[in-house]
Coordinates of C-alpha atoms and ligand atoms in Angstrom, one line a residue:
M9 CA 92.7 111.2 123.4
A10 CA 92.5 109.4 126.7
T11 CA 93.7 105.8 126.9
S12 CA 91.3 103.5 128.7
L13 CA 92.7 101.3 131.6
V14 CA 92.2 98.1 129.6
Q15 CA 94.0 99.6 126.7
Q16 CA 96.8 100.8 129.1
K17 CA 97.0 97.2 130.5
E18 CA 97.2 95.6 127.1
I19 CA 99.9 98.1 125.8
W20 CA 101.9 97.5 128.9
N21 CA 101.8 93.8 128.7
H22 CA 103.0 94.0 125.1
I23 CA 105.8 96.3 126.2
L24 CA 106.8 94.0 129.0
A25 CA 106.7 90.9 126.7
K26 CA 109.4 92.7 124.5
V27 CA 111.6 93.7 127.3
R28 CA 111.4 90.0 128.7
E29 CA 112.6 89.1 125.0
V30 CA 115.5 91.4 125.2
L31 CA 116.6 90.3 128.5
K32 CA 115.9 86.6 128.0
N33 CA 119.6 85.9 129.1
D34 CA 119.2 87.8 132.1
I35 CA 115.9 86.9 133.4
H36 CA 116.8 87.7 137.0
L37 CA 117.0 91.4 135.9
Y38 CA 113.6 91.3 134.3
Q39 CA 111.9 89.6 137.3
S40 CA 113.5 92.1 139.7
F41 CA 112.8 95.4 138.0
F42 CA 110.2 94.8 135.1
A43 CA 107.9 92.1 136.0
D44 CA 105.7 93.9 138.5
T45 CA 105.6 97.3 136.9
S46 CA 102.6 98.6 135.4
L47 CA 101.4 101.7 133.4
Y48 CA 100.1 104.4 135.6
S49 CA 99.1 106.8 133.1
I50 CA 99.6 108.1 129.6
E51 CA 99.3 111.8 129.0
N52 CA 100.2 113.3 125.8
D53 CA 103.9 112.3 125.3
L54 CA 104.3 111.5 128.9
M55 CA 104.3 107.7 130.2
T56 CA 104.1 107.4 133.9
I57 CA 105.1 103.9 135.2
L58 CA 104.2 102.5 138.6
V59 CA 107.3 100.8 140.0
S60 CA 107.5 98.4 143.0
S61 CA 110.1 100.3 145.2
P62 CA 112.4 103.4 145.2
V63 CA 115.3 101.0 144.3
C64 CA 113.6 100.1 141.3
K65 CA 112.8 103.8 140.3
Q66 CA 116.4 104.5 140.9
F67 CA 117.5 101.7 138.6
L68 CA 114.9 102.5 135.8
Q69 CA 115.1 106.3 135.8
Q70 CA 118.6 106.7 135.0
E71 CA 119.0 107.6 131.3
D72 CA 122.4 106.4 130.8
Q73 CA 121.8 103.2 132.3
Q74 CA 120.7 99.8 130.7
G75 CA 117.2 99.7 132.3
Y76 CA 116.2 103.1 131.0
K77 CA 117.7 102.3 127.6
I78 CA 116.0 99.0 127.1
L79 CA 112.7 100.4 128.3
I80 CA 112.8 103.6 126.0
N81 CA 113.7 101.6 123.1
V82 CA 111.0 99.1 123.5
V83 CA 108.4 101.9 124.2
T84 CA 109.3 103.9 121.0
D85 CA 109.3 100.7 119.1
V86 CA 105.9 99.6 120.5
M87 CA 104.4 103.1 120.4
E88 CA 106.0 104.3 117.3
S89 CA 106.3 107.6 118.9
N90 CA 108.7 109.4 121.3
Y91 CA 107.4 109.3 124.9
R92 CA 109.2 110.7 127.9
L93 CA 109.0 108.2 130.8
A94 CA 108.4 108.9 134.4
F95 CA 108.5 106.5 137.5
I96 CA 106.3 106.6 140.5
T97 CA 106.0 104.5 143.6
Q98 CA 102.8 103.6 145.3
D99 CA 103.9 105.6 148.3
E100 CA 104.2 108.6 146.2
I101 CA 100.7 108.1 144.7
N102 CA 99.4 107.8 148.2
Q103 CA 101.1 111.0 149.3
D104 CA 99.8 112.9 146.3
D105 CA 96.3 111.6 146.9
N106 CA 96.5 113.0 150.5
K107 CA 97.8 116.3 149.4
T108 CA 94.9 116.6 146.8
K109 CA 92.4 115.8 149.6
K110 CA 93.8 118.4 151.9
E111 CA 93.8 121.3 149.3
P112 CA 91.1 121.0 146.7
K113 CA 92.8 120.8 143.4
K114 CA 92.7 124.0 141.3
S115 CA 91.9 123.1 137.8
T116 CA 94.3 124.3 135.2
F117 CA 94.1 123.7 131.4
F118 CA 96.7 122.0 129.5
A119 CA 98.5 121.0 132.6
N120 CA 100.3 118.2 130.9
S121 CA 101.3 120.3 127.7
V122 CA 104.7 121.2 128.6
L123 CA 107.6 121.9 126.3
N124 CA 110.1 119.2 126.0
P125 CA 113.6 120.3 127.0
K126 CA 115.1 117.6 124.5
Y127 CA 114.0 119.6 121.4
T128 CA 116.2 122.5 121.1
F129 CA 117.6 124.6 118.2
D130 CA 121.2 123.2 119.2
N131 CA 120.1 119.6 118.2
F132 CA 117.9 120.7 115.1
V133 CA 120.1 120.4 112.2
S134 CA 119.7 123.0 109.6
G135 CA 119.6 122.5 105.9
N136 CA 118.1 123.8 102.8
C137 CA 115.0 121.9 103.6
N138 CA 114.2 124.0 106.9
K139 CA 116.6 127.0 107.0
E140 CA 113.8 129.4 106.2
A141 CA 111.6 128.0 109.0
I142 CA 114.4 128.2 111.4
Q143 CA 115.2 131.7 110.4
A144 CA 111.5 132.8 110.7
S145 CA 111.2 131.2 114.2
L146 CA 114.3 132.9 115.5
L147 CA 113.0 136.2 114.0
I148 CA 109.7 136.1 115.7
A149 CA 111.4 135.0 118.9
T150 CA 113.5 138.0 118.9
N151 CA 110.6 140.3 117.9
P152 CA 107.4 138.6 118.9
G153 CA 103.9 139.7 117.8
V154 CA 105.2 142.3 115.5
T155 CA 106.5 140.9 112.3
Y156 CA 104.8 137.9 111.0
N157 CA 101.8 136.9 113.1
P158 CA 100.9 133.9 112.7
L159 CA 104.1 132.0 111.6
F160 CA 102.7 129.0 109.9
V161 CA 105.0 126.2 109.1
Y162 CA 104.0 123.2 107.2
S163 CA 105.5 119.8 106.0
K164 CA 104.9 116.2 105.5
P165 CA 105.2 114.2 108.7
G166 CA 108.3 113.3 110.5
L167 CA 110.3 116.4 109.1
G168 CA 110.6 118.3 112.4
K169 CA 107.6 120.5 112.9
T170 CA 106.9 119.5 116.5
H171 CA 110.8 119.5 117.2
L172 CA 110.9 123.1 115.9
L173 CA 107.9 124.3 117.9
H174 CA 109.4 123.1 121.1
A175 CA 112.8 124.5 120.3
L176 CA 111.3 127.8 119.7
G177 CA 109.5 127.7 122.9
N178 CA 112.4 126.7 124.9
Y179 CA 114.5 129.3 123.2
Y180 CA 111.9 131.9 124.0
K181 CA 111.5 130.8 127.5
E182 CA 115.1 131.1 128.1
K183 CA 115.3 134.6 126.4
Y184 CA 112.4 136.0 128.3
P185 CA 112.0 134.4 131.7
G186 CA 109.0 136.4 132.7
K187 CA 106.9 135.7 129.7
K188 CA 104.5 132.8 129.3
V189 CA 104.9 130.2 126.5
Q190 CA 102.3 127.5 125.9
Y191 CA 102.6 124.6 123.6
I192 CA 99.5 122.6 122.7
S193 CA 98.6 120.1 120.2
T194 CA 95.4 120.6 118.3
D195 CA 94.2 117.2 119.5
N196 CA 94.8 118.3 122.9
F197 CA 93.0 121.7 122.5
V198 CA 89.9 119.8 121.1
N199 CA 90.0 117.5 124.1
E200 CA 90.3 120.1 126.8
F201 CA 87.5 122.1 125.0
V202 CA 85.2 119.2 125.2
N203 CA 86.0 118.5 128.7
Y204 CA 85.3 122.1 129.5
L205 CA 82.1 121.8 127.7
N206 CA 81.1 119.0 129.7
G207 CA 81.6 121.2 132.8
N208 CA 84.6 119.2 134.1
Q209 CA 86.4 122.3 134.7
A210 CA 83.8 124.9 135.2
S211 CA 85.9 127.1 137.9
E212 CA 88.1 128.5 135.0
N213 CA 87.1 130.2 131.7
F214 CA 88.7 128.5 128.8
K215 CA 89.2 131.8 126.9
D216 CA 90.6 133.6 130.1
F217 CA 93.3 130.9 130.3
F218 CA 94.6 132.2 126.9
E219 CA 94.7 135.8 128.1
T220 CA 97.8 135.2 130.1
I221 CA 99.8 133.6 127.2
D222 CA 102.6 135.5 125.3
L223 CA 103.8 133.1 122.9
L224 CA 101.2 130.4 121.7
L225 CA 102.5 127.4 119.9
V226 CA 99.8 125.0 118.2
D227 CA 100.9 121.8 116.8
D228 CA 98.9 120.1 113.9
I229 CA 96.3 122.6 113.2
Q230 CA 94.8 120.4 110.3
M231 CA 93.3 118.5 113.2
L232 CA 90.6 121.2 113.6
Q233 CA 89.2 120.4 110.1
N234 CA 85.4 119.7 110.5
K235 CA 85.3 120.6 114.0
K236 CA 82.9 123.5 113.9
A237 CA 82.5 124.6 117.6
T238 CA 86.2 124.2 118.3
C239 CA 87.0 126.2 115.2
D240 CA 84.8 129.2 116.3
L241 CA 86.5 129.1 119.8
F242 CA 89.9 129.1 118.1
F243 CA 89.1 131.9 115.9
T244 CA 88.2 133.9 118.9
I245 CA 91.2 133.1 120.9
F246 CA 93.5 133.7 117.8
N247 CA 92.0 137.2 117.3
Q248 CA 92.1 138.0 120.8
L249 CA 95.9 137.2 120.9
V250 CA 96.9 138.4 117.7
N251 CA 95.0 141.7 118.1
S252 CA 96.9 142.3 121.4
G253 CA 100.3 141.8 119.9
R254 CA 100.9 138.3 121.1
Q255 CA 102.8 135.9 118.9
I256 CA 101.1 132.5 117.5
V257 CA 103.0 129.8 115.8
L258 CA 101.1 127.1 113.9
T259 CA 102.1 124.0 112.3
S260 CA 100.2 121.8 109.8
D261 CA 100.8 118.8 107.5
R262 CA 99.5 121.1 104.6
A263 CA 99.6 124.7 103.3
P264 CA 96.8 126.9 104.5
S265 CA 95.0 126.9 101.3
E266 CA 94.9 123.2 101.3
L267 CA 93.2 122.9 104.8
Q268 CA 89.6 121.6 104.0
G269 CA 86.6 121.8 106.2
L270 CA 88.1 124.9 108.1
E271 CA 86.0 128.2 107.7
E272 CA 87.4 130.5 105.0
R273 CA 87.7 133.5 107.7
L274 CA 90.1 131.2 109.8
V275 CA 92.2 130.3 106.8
S276 CA 92.3 134.1 105.7
R277 CA 93.7 134.8 109.2
F278 CA 96.4 132.3 108.8
N279 CA 97.3 133.7 105.5
M280 CA 97.8 137.1 107.0
G281 CA 101.1 136.0 108.5
L282 CA 103.8 134.1 106.9
S283 CA 103.7 130.5 105.7
I284 CA 106.8 128.4 105.3
P285 CA 107.1 124.9 104.1
M286 CA 109.8 122.5 105.4
H287 CA 111.0 119.8 102.8
T288 CA 112.6 116.4 102.9
P289 CA 116.2 116.8 103.8
D290 CA 118.9 116.0 101.3
T291 CA 121.4 113.1 102.0
E292 CA 123.9 115.4 103.4
T293 CA 121.5 116.7 105.8
M294 CA 120.2 113.3 106.8
L295 CA 123.9 112.4 107.5
R296 CA 124.3 115.4 109.8
I297 CA 120.9 114.5 111.5
L298 CA 122.2 111.0 112.0
E299 CA 125.4 112.1 113.6
K300 CA 123.7 114.5 116.1
K301 CA 121.3 111.6 117.2
I302 CA 124.2 109.2 117.5
V303 CA 125.9 111.8 119.8
S304 CA 122.8 112.4 121.8
N305 CA 122.5 108.6 122.4
Q306 CA 125.9 109.1 124.1
L307 CA 127.6 107.2 121.4
N308 CA 130.6 107.8 119.2
V309 CA 130.2 108.3 115.5
S310 CA 133.4 107.0 114.7
N311 CA 132.2 103.7 115.9
F312 CA 129.9 103.5 113.0
D313 CA 130.9 102.5 109.5
P314 CA 130.5 105.7 107.3
D315 CA 129.2 103.6 104.5
G316 CA 126.6 102.3 107.0
L317 CA 125.3 105.7 107.7
M318 CA 125.2 106.5 104.2
Y319 CA 123.1 103.3 103.7
L320 CA 120.6 104.6 106.5
A321 CA 120.6 108.1 105.0
Q322 CA 119.7 106.7 101.7
N323 CA 117.3 104.0 102.5
F324 CA 115.4 106.2 105.0
S325 CA 115.5 109.4 103.0
K326 CA 111.8 110.3 103.2
N327 CA 111.0 110.9 106.9
V328 CA 113.3 111.8 109.8
R329 CA 111.3 110.0 112.1
D330 CA 111.9 106.9 110.1
L331 CA 115.6 107.4 110.0
E332 CA 115.6 107.9 113.8
G333 CA 113.6 104.8 114.2
A334 CA 116.1 102.9 112.0
L335 CA 119.1 104.2 114.0
N336 CA 117.3 103.3 117.3
R337 CA 116.9 99.8 115.8
V338 CA 120.6 99.6 114.9
I339 CA 121.6 100.7 118.4
F340 CA 119.2 98.5 120.1
Y341 CA 120.2 95.3 118.1
T342 CA 124.0 95.9 118.3
I343 CA 123.8 96.6 122.0
N344 CA 121.7 93.6 123.0
F345 CA 122.5 91.0 120.5
K346 CA 125.9 91.8 119.1
H347 CA 127.8 93.4 121.6
M348 CA 130.3 94.9 119.2
A349 CA 132.4 98.0 119.4
R350 CA 132.4 99.1 115.8
I351 CA 129.1 98.8 114.0
D352 CA 129.8 97.8 110.4
L353 CA 127.9 98.1 107.3
E354 CA 126.5 94.5 107.3
T355 CA 125.3 94.7 110.9
I356 CA 123.4 97.8 110.0
K357 CA 121.8 96.5 106.9
E358 CA 120.8 93.2 109.1
S359 CA 119.3 95.4 111.8
V360 CA 117.0 97.4 109.7
Q361 CA 116.2 94.8 107.2
P362 CA 112.8 94.0 108.6
M363 CA 111.9 97.6 108.1
L364 CA 112.9 97.9 104.7
K365 CA 111.4 94.5 103.7
Q366 CA 108.0 95.9 104.7
K367 CA 108.7 99.2 102.9
K368 CA 109.7 97.7 99.7
G369 CA 107.0 95.1 99.7
V370 CA 104.4 94.8 96.9
N371 CA 102.8 97.8 95.8
L372 CA 99.9 97.4 98.1
T373 CA 98.0 100.2 99.7
E374 CA 95.7 100.4 103.0
E375 CA 92.7 100.9 100.5
D376 CA 93.6 97.5 98.8
I377 CA 93.4 95.9 102.3
I378 CA 90.1 97.5 103.3
E379 CA 88.7 96.6 99.8
E380 CA 89.7 92.8 100.2
V381 CA 88.6 92.4 103.7
A382 CA 85.3 94.1 102.9
S383 CA 84.7 91.8 99.9
Y384 CA 85.6 88.7 102.1
Y385 CA 83.0 89.6 104.6
N386 CA 80.6 90.8 102.2
M387 CA 80.4 94.4 103.4
T388 CA 81.2 97.8 101.9
D389 CA 84.5 99.6 102.4
S390 CA 82.9 102.5 104.2
Q391 CA 81.4 99.9 106.7
I392 CA 85.0 98.9 107.6
T393 CA 86.2 102.3 108.2
S394 CA 83.0 103.5 109.9
K395 CA 82.2 104.0 113.5
V396 CA 79.8 101.1 113.4
R397 CA 80.3 98.8 116.2
T398 CA 78.3 95.5 115.3
S399 CA 80.5 92.7 116.1
Q400 CA 80.9 91.4 112.5
I401 CA 82.0 94.8 111.2
A402 CA 84.2 95.3 114.2
L403 CA 85.9 91.9 113.6
A404 CA 86.5 92.8 110.0
R405 CA 87.9 96.2 111.0
R406 CA 90.3 94.7 113.3
I407 CA 91.6 92.3 110.7
A408 CA 91.9 95.0 108.1
M409 CA 93.8 97.2 110.8
Y410 CA 96.0 94.1 111.6
L411 CA 96.8 93.5 108.0
C412 CA 97.7 97.1 107.4
R413 CA 100.3 96.6 110.2
E414 CA 101.4 93.3 109.4
M415 CA 101.9 93.8 105.4
L416 CA 102.5 97.5 105.1
D417 CA 104.0 98.5 108.5
T418 CA 101.5 101.4 108.4
P419 CA 102.1 103.5 111.6
Y420 CA 99.4 103.1 114.2
L421 CA 98.5 106.9 114.0
K422 CA 97.9 106.6 110.4
I423 CA 95.8 103.5 110.7
G424 CA 93.5 105.3 113.1
K425 CA 93.2 108.1 110.6
I426 CA 92.3 105.9 107.7
F427 CA 89.8 103.9 110.0
G428 CA 87.4 106.8 110.8
G429 CA 89.7 108.9 113.2
R430 CA 90.4 106.4 115.8
D431 CA 93.1 107.1 118.3
H432 CA 96.4 105.3 118.4
S433 CA 95.8 103.2 121.5
T434 CA 92.5 101.9 120.1
V435 CA 94.4 100.7 117.0
I436 CA 97.2 99.0 119.1
T437 CA 94.5 97.3 121.1
A438 CA 92.7 96.1 118.0
V439 CA 95.9 94.8 116.4
L440 CA 97.0 93.1 119.6
K441 CA 93.6 91.4 119.9
V442 CA 93.9 90.0 116.6
E443 CA 97.6 88.9 117.2
T444 CA 96.3 86.9 120.4
E445 CA 93.2 85.5 118.8
L446 CA 95.5 84.3 115.8
K447 CA 97.2 81.9 118.1
T448 CA 94.2 79.8 118.7
D449 CA 91.2 80.8 116.6
T450 CA 91.3 78.5 113.3
Q451 CA 88.5 80.4 111.7
M452 CA 90.4 83.6 111.9
Q453 CA 93.6 82.0 110.7
S454 CA 91.8 80.8 107.6
A455 CA 90.2 84.2 107.0
I456 CA 93.4 86.0 107.2
S457 CA 95.4 83.6 105.1
A458 CA 92.7 83.6 102.5
I459 CA 92.6 87.4 102.4
K460 CA 96.4 87.7 102.3
K461 CA 96.5 85.1 99.4
R462 CA 94.1 87.2 97.3
L463 CA 95.9 90.5 98.1
K464 CA 99.2 88.9 96.9
K465 CA 97.8 87.9 93.4
Ligands
LIG529 P1 106.7 116.3 112.6 O1 106.1 117.0 113.8 O2 106.9 117.1 111.3 O3 106.0 115.0 112.3 P2 108.8 115.8 114.5 O4 109.2 117.1 115.0 O5 108.0 114.9 115.5 O6 108.1 115.8 113.0 O7 110.3 115.1 114.1 C1 110.3 113.4 114.2 C2 111.7 113.2 114.7 O8 112.7 113.7 113.7 C3 111.9 113.9 115.9 O9 112.6 113.1 116.9 C4 112.9 115.0 115.6 O10 113.8 115.3 116.7 C5 113.6 114.5 114.4 N1 114.0 115.5 113.5 C6 113.2 115.9 112.4 N2 114.0 117.0 111.8 C7 115.1 117.2 112.4 C8 116.3 117.8 112.2 N3 116.5 118.9 111.3 N4 117.3 117.9 113.0 C9 117.3 116.9 114.0 N5 116.3 116.0 114.3 C10 115.2 116.3 113.5
LIG530 MG1 104.5 116.5 114.9

């Protein structure tokens, strides 16, 4: 979903504040290169940052340099998601504007849905948890459209579905340079379709666009649930591709039979191919994933205490994204605060402690928080998670979102889902607003401390 300008501004201010904190002992660096940057756009996983000069761009865009490393770490930390960073100067924007003025822009669908070259089979660690999914992906890549169509891969979040789709796309593209592969997230599909219906891209036909695709990769198909018009369109496109021997790969957070609010005819089409689950990796696989991630950060595995790596693999054993987040925190912490060559168990424990504290916290759930906030404000739970925007309900909702973050460290994306399908930027903005107001608003301070007290009972 598109991020509004106000949201972008708030997110960027938050990111800059963190960068400033990291660079507090080198404030000149912050002032020269970061202070007057701004967020130009967020499109899917691409963040484009407006910088003040070509020199600044040069400094920030080099992936092996400090500026880029600090920024990417802070962005990943704040957004809780992996983003690619691009940098642009005002001159480049002006040039682009001139170009678009001269040749009227040809509209293209999914212009920003590109394959991420960083996700490959080479850096996708194979284990019992995912071996079959990798085999099936390779099988269909070598024999597209004829064996299993569609291939349907499902797992809990953070276990590599998106990585696998991109790896498959990259592999296919290399193998068949003349063929067209398209990756799309279902969210993106829904948005583009809505845009199309609103007449924003009238010159092209949405269905025709798919005619040219040989391999279609659709991520998070569960997002189609309860979207009737988009489902109908997807059904048509799906049939059109499969009937003409083009390959489709779908991912989902649940098995086809568990998809609710999706028409039976679509689910039965999904079942015509092959469905494969991916599971949580065992400790040995988690350790191998950690090693791969260390190497891809251009660091040396031998600089990490093996007990420390085992500690990470065992404590972040449910979700590879969390494991990666923990490793990033260790790296960030040691580079910026410790300056140590060998990273020992104690340092590893120390750096991930805040993440674990929240994980292990009381047995509290998001539902408990919603219930308590609702009762404090004399509302119903469903008012809190509804779309209603009256100021009192919106305030209670913001506080509930803030408490989910603060007490449970619930990912923004999940909060968005729980609170009526709001997008991730809206949640970040709401949480930041409460954080800011809490500094001065005594009424809010006492409301939050009263709710917390009741929750801790
Ligand atoms: P999902 O789409 O299932 O939520 P992702 O594909 O986004 O999960 O994976 C989350 C992170 O974990 C990514 O950075 C990805 O590279 C990493 N990851 C997951 N599984 C593996 C694996 N088997 N090998 C290497 N990295 C992995
Ligand atoms: Mg994914």
